[in-house]
Each structure stands twice: as structure tokens, then as C-alpha cells.
Coordinates of C-alpha atoms in Angstrom, one line a residue:
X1 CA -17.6 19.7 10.3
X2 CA -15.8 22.2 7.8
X3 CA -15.9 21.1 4.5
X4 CA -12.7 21.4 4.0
X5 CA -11.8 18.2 6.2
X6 CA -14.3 16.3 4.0
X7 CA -12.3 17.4 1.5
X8 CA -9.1 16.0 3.0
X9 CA -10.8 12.8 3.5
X10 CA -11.7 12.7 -0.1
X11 CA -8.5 13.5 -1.3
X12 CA -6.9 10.9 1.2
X13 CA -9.0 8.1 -0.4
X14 CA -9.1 9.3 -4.0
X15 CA -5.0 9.1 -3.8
X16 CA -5.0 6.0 -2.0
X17 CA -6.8 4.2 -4.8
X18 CA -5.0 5.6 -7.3
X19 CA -1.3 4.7 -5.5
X20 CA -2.6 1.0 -4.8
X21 CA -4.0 0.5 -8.5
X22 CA -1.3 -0.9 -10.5
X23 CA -3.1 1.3 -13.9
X24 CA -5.4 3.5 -13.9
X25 CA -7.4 5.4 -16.7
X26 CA -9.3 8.5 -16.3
X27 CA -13.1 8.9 -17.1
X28 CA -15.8 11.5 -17.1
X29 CA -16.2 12.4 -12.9
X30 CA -13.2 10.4 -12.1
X31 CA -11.2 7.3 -12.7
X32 CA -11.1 3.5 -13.1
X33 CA -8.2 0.8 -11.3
X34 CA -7.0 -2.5 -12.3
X35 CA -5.1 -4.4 -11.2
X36 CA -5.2 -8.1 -12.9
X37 CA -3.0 -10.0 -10.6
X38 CA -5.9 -9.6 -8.5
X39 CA -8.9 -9.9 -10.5
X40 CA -11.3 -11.2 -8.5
X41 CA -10.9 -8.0 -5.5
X42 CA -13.2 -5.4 -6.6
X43 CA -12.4 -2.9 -4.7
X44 CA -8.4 -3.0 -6.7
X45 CA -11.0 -3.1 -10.0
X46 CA -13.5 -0.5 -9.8
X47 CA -14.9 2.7 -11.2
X48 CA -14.1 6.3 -8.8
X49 CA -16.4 9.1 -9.2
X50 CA -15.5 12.0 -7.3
X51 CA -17.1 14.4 -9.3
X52 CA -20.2 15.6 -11.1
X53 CA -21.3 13.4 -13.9
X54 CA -23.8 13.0 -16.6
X55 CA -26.1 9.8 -14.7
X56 CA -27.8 9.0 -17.4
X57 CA -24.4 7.9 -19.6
X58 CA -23.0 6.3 -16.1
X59 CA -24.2 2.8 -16.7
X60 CA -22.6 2.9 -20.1
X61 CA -19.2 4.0 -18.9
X62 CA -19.3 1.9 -16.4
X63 CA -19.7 -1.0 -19.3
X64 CA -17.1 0.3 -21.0
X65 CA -14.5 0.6 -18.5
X66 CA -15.3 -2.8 -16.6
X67 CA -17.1 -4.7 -19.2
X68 CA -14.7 -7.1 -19.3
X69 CA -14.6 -8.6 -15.7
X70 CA -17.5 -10.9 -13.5
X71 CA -18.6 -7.5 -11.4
X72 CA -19.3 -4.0 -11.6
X73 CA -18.3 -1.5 -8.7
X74 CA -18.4 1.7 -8.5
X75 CA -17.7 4.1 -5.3
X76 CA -18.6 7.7 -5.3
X77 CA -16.8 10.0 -2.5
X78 CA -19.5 12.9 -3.0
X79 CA -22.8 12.5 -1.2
X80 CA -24.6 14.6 -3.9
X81 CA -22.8 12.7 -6.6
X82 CA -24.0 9.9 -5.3
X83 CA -27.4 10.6 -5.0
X84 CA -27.6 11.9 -8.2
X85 CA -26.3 8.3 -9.8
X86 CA -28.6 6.0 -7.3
X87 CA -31.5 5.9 -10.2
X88 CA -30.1 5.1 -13.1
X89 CA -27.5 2.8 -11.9
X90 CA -30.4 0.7 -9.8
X91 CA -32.4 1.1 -12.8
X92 CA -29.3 -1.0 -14.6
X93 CA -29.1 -3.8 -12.0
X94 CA -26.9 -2.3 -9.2
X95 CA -27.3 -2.5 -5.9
X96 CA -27.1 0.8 -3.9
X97 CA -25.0 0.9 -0.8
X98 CA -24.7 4.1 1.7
X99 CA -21.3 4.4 4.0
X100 CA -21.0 6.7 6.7
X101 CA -17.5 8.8 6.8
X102 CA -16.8 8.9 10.4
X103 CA -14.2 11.1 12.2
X104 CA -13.0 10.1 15.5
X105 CA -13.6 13.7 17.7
X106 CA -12.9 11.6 21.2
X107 CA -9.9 11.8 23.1
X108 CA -7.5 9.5 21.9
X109 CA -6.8 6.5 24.4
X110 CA -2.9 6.5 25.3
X111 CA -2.3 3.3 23.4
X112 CA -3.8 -0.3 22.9
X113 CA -2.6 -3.7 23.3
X114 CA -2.2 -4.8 19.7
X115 CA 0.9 -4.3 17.4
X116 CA 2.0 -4.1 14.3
X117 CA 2.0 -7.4 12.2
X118 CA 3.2 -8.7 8.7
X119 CA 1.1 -10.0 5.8
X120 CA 2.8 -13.6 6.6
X121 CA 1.1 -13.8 10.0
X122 CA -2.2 -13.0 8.5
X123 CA -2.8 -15.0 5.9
X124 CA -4.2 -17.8 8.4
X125 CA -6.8 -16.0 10.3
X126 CA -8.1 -14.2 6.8
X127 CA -8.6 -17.0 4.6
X128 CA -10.3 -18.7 7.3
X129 CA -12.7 -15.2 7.9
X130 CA -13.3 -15.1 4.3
X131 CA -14.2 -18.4 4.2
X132 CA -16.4 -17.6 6.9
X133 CA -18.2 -14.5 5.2
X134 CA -17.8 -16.6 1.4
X135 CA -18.8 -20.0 1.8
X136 CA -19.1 -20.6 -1.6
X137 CA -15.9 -19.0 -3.7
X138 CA -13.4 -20.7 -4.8
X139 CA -9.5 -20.9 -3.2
X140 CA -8.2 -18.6 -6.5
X141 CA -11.1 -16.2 -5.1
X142 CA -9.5 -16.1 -1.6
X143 CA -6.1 -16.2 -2.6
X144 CA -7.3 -12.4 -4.4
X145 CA -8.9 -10.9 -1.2
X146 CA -6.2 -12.2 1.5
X147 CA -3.0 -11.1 -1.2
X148 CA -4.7 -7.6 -2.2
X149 CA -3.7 -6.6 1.2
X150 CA 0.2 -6.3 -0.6
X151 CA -1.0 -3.8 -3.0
X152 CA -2.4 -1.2 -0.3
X153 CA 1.5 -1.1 1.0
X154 CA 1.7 1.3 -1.9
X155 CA -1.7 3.4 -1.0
X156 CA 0.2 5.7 1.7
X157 CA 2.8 7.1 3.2
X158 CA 2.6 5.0 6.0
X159 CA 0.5 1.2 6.2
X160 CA 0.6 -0.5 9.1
X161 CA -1.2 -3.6 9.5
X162 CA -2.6 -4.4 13.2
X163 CA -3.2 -7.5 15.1
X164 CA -4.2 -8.0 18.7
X165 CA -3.3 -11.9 20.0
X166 CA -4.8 -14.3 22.2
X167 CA -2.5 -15.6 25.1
X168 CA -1.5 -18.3 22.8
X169 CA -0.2 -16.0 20.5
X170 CA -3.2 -16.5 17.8
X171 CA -4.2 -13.7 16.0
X172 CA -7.8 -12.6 17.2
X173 CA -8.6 -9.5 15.7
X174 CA -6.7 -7.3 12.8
X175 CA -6.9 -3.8 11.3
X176 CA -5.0 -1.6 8.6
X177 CA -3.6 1.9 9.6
X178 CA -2.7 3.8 6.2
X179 CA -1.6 7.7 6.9
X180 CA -0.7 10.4 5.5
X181 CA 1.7 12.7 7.8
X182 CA 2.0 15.6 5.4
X183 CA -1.7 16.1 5.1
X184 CA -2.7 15.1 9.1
X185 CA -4.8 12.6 7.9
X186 CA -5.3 8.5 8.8
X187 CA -7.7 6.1 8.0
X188 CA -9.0 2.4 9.6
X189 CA -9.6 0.1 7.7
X190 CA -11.1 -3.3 7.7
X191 CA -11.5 -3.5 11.1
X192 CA -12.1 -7.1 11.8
X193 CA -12.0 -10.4 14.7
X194 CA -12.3 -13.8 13.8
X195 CA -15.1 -15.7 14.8
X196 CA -14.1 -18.1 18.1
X197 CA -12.8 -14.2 19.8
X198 CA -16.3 -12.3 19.5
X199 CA -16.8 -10.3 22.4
X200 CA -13.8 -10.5 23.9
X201 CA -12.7 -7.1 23.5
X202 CA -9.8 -7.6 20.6
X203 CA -11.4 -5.4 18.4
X204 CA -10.9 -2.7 20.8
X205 CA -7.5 -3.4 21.3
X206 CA -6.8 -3.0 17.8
X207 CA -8.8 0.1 17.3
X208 CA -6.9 2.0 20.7
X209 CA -3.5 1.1 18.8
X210 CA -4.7 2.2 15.6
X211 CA -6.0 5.7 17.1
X212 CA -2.4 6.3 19.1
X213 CA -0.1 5.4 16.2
X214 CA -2.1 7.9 14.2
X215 CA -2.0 10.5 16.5
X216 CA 1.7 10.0 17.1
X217 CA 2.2 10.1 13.3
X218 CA 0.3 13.9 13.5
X219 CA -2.5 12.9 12.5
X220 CA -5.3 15.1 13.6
X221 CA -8.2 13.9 10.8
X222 CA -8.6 10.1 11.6
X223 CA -11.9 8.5 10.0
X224 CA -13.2 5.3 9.0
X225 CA -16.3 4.2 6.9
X226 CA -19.0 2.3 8.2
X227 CA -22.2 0.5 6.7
X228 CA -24.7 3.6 7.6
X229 CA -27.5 0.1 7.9
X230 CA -24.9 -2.1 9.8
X231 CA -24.5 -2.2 13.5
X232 CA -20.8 -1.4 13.8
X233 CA -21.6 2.1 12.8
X234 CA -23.2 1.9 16.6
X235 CA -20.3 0.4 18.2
X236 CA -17.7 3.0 16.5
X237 CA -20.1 6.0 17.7
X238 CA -19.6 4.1 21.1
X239 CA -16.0 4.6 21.3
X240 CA -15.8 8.4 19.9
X241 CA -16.5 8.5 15.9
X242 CA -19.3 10.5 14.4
X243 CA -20.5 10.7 10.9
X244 CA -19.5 13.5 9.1
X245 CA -20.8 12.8 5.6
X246 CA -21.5 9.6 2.4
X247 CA -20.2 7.7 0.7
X248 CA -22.2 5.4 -2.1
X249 CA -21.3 2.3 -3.4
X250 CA -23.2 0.5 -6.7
X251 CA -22.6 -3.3 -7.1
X252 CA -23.4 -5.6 -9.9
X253 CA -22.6 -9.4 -10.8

């Protein structure tokens, strides 16, 4: 893969974070986001590195720029970056994370049975995933992680949020679309199907809508990250993604 289409990934999520965060601040390698009307969503309250920086002074800047919330996060968008951080940063407490950036190189299917849905028609089916996945946090906890899907509205150009229903009309399975015409460049995200529709091929319905609407937008770069240790990585090499390159992640409570 050239590395300049890593480059337009990187770009693509760098900005993202940045349009999304309702402040930011720059540091050393990158930048930090808040956004305190949703405090308890780490990824809207987080450290970016993107760039080369001195590993050693990371766990302190880290402190500094997050030591007043519950967590620590940081993401780094360059592999070599990231490798370079891993030992002092476990050293500190963190726990180190790999993602795989994968590009979809498959055809793209001529269009899926899901459609575009609003935050309202969510709510339901995500409080009662994260429920699922967080047994033991509290409702202001899940109010944060189902209401931070509001702030990404501002990440692109275009965000779309999918759903693919049951015959009843329930909501099954849901994804975000967030693209970027101008640059050719689309990302899925948070690909997910609620527990009683496992199996049932929802998911795929959603990620076939998600691939056509980005390719009708001109989108010719469309990726997604996956847990490289997790089996979805598996099932999105199934249907025509392949990892192109790492991401790390560092998480602390």
C-alpha cells in the first residue's frame, strides 16, 4: 500500500478528532481533546500522538494534560511511534492495545439493506448494548457513551449513522459512515448488533450500505480499525478488508 494512503487515513482521523473535540490543546507529537459534557467517553478525552516524541517524558505529559479525569488514553496513528512509546507507558501502568488499519480493496457490493437512522432511534438498542458490554457503570456513564455519538456529527464532512431492522422494525445492528468527499476518503466505525440478532446477517447489511454510500460519495480510500487480537479482524478480511498498517492505543484507570 503507498504510503501516502496511510497518510490520508491519518490525516482523516487526526482531523476527525480534532472537529469532534469541543477544545483542544496542542502538545509535543500531537494534541489533547475534551470535551466535558462528556466526561466519562474517553475517546472525546484523550491524548493524539501522531508524531515523533520523546517516550521517556510521555507518561508525564500525559499527567499533565489528563491528570485531572478517572482514565488515561492515549492513541497513536504511527506504528513506529507507537512502538517506540509501548515501554515506558506499560512501565507507568498502561495497557498496550494494537489496531489493525484496514482498507477495503474488494469490489464494492451494489448496496445493502440498512439505511440511514437518527440518534433518536438509537438510543434504545445502545444503552441496552453498553449495558451489555458494562455491567457495572453507572446510568451518568451510559448517558456519556450513547450521547457522544452527537459530537462526531461535527468530525466530517459527511456522518451518517446506519441501522439495519428486524421485520418488526427493531433496530438489530448499527454503524457510523463519516466521509470526507474532497479527500476520497471514508471510515466505519463502531460497527455493532445487539445481542438477541447474532448471526443473523445484520451486520452485513449494515456494512454493504456503509461500503456503497461511500463509494457513491467518491470515496475510493474506505478503512476501518479492528482489534489486531479480536476475531472481527477475521470476519472483516472475509468480506474484502486487509490491513494496511497500526494503530496503538495505552489505557489507564
Amino acid at each position: 500500500m503507498p504510503n501516502s494512503e496511510l497518510q490520508r487515513i491519518s490525516s482523516f482521523v487526526r482531523a476527525f478528532a480534532r472537529r469532534q473535540a469541543a477544545r483542544t490543546v496542542e502538545l509535543p507529537g500531537g494534541f489533547a481533546v475534551y470535551d466535558e459534557a462528556l466526561a466519562h467517553s474517553r475517546v472525546n478525552n484523550q491524548v493524539v500522538l501522531d508524531t515523533a516524541v520523546d517516550p521517556e517524558a510521555l507518561p508525564a505529559l500525559v499527567e499533565e494534560a489528563l491528570g485531572h479525569l478517572p482514565y488515561r488514553l492515549v492513541s497513536v496513528l504511527d506504528d513506529e511511534v507507537g512502538k517506540g512509546c509501548a515501554e515506558p507507558l506499560t512501565r507507568a501502568g498502561y495497557v498496550h492495545s494494537v489496531y489493525l488499519v484496514m482498507l477495503h480493496s474488494g469490489p464494492v457490493p451494489a448496496g445493502g439493506r440498512a439505511e440511514e437512522v437518527d440518534l433518536d432511534a438509537l438510543r434504545a438498542p445502545l444503552t441496552r448494548r453498553w449495558r451489555s458490554f458494562l455491567p457495572e457503570v453507572d446510568d451518568e456513564v451510559l448517558h456519556h457513551l450513547v450521547e457522544r455519538r452527537a459530537a462526531r456529527r461535527r468530525g466530517a464532512d459527511i456522518v451518517r449513522f446506519l441501522g439495519a431492522r428486524t421485520e418488526e422494525g427493531e433496530i438489530a445492528s448499527w454503524a457510523d459512515l463519516y466521509a470526507d468527499p474532497a479527500t476520497g476518503t471514508a471510515q466505519i466505525e463502531d460497527l455493532v448488533t445487539a445481542e438477541a440478532h447474532l448471526g443473523r446477517g445484520y451486520a452485513d447489511a449494515v456494512l454493504t450500505t456503509a461500503l456503497r454510500l461511500a463509494a457513491d460519495e467518491g470515496c475510493t480510500t474506505r478503512f476501518l480499525t479492528a482489534d489486531a487480537a479480536d476475531w472481527p479482524r477475521h470476519w472483516y478480511e472475509r468480506r474484502g478488508f486487509s490491513a494496511v498498517g497500526h494503530a496503538h492505543c495505552f489505557e489507564r484507570d
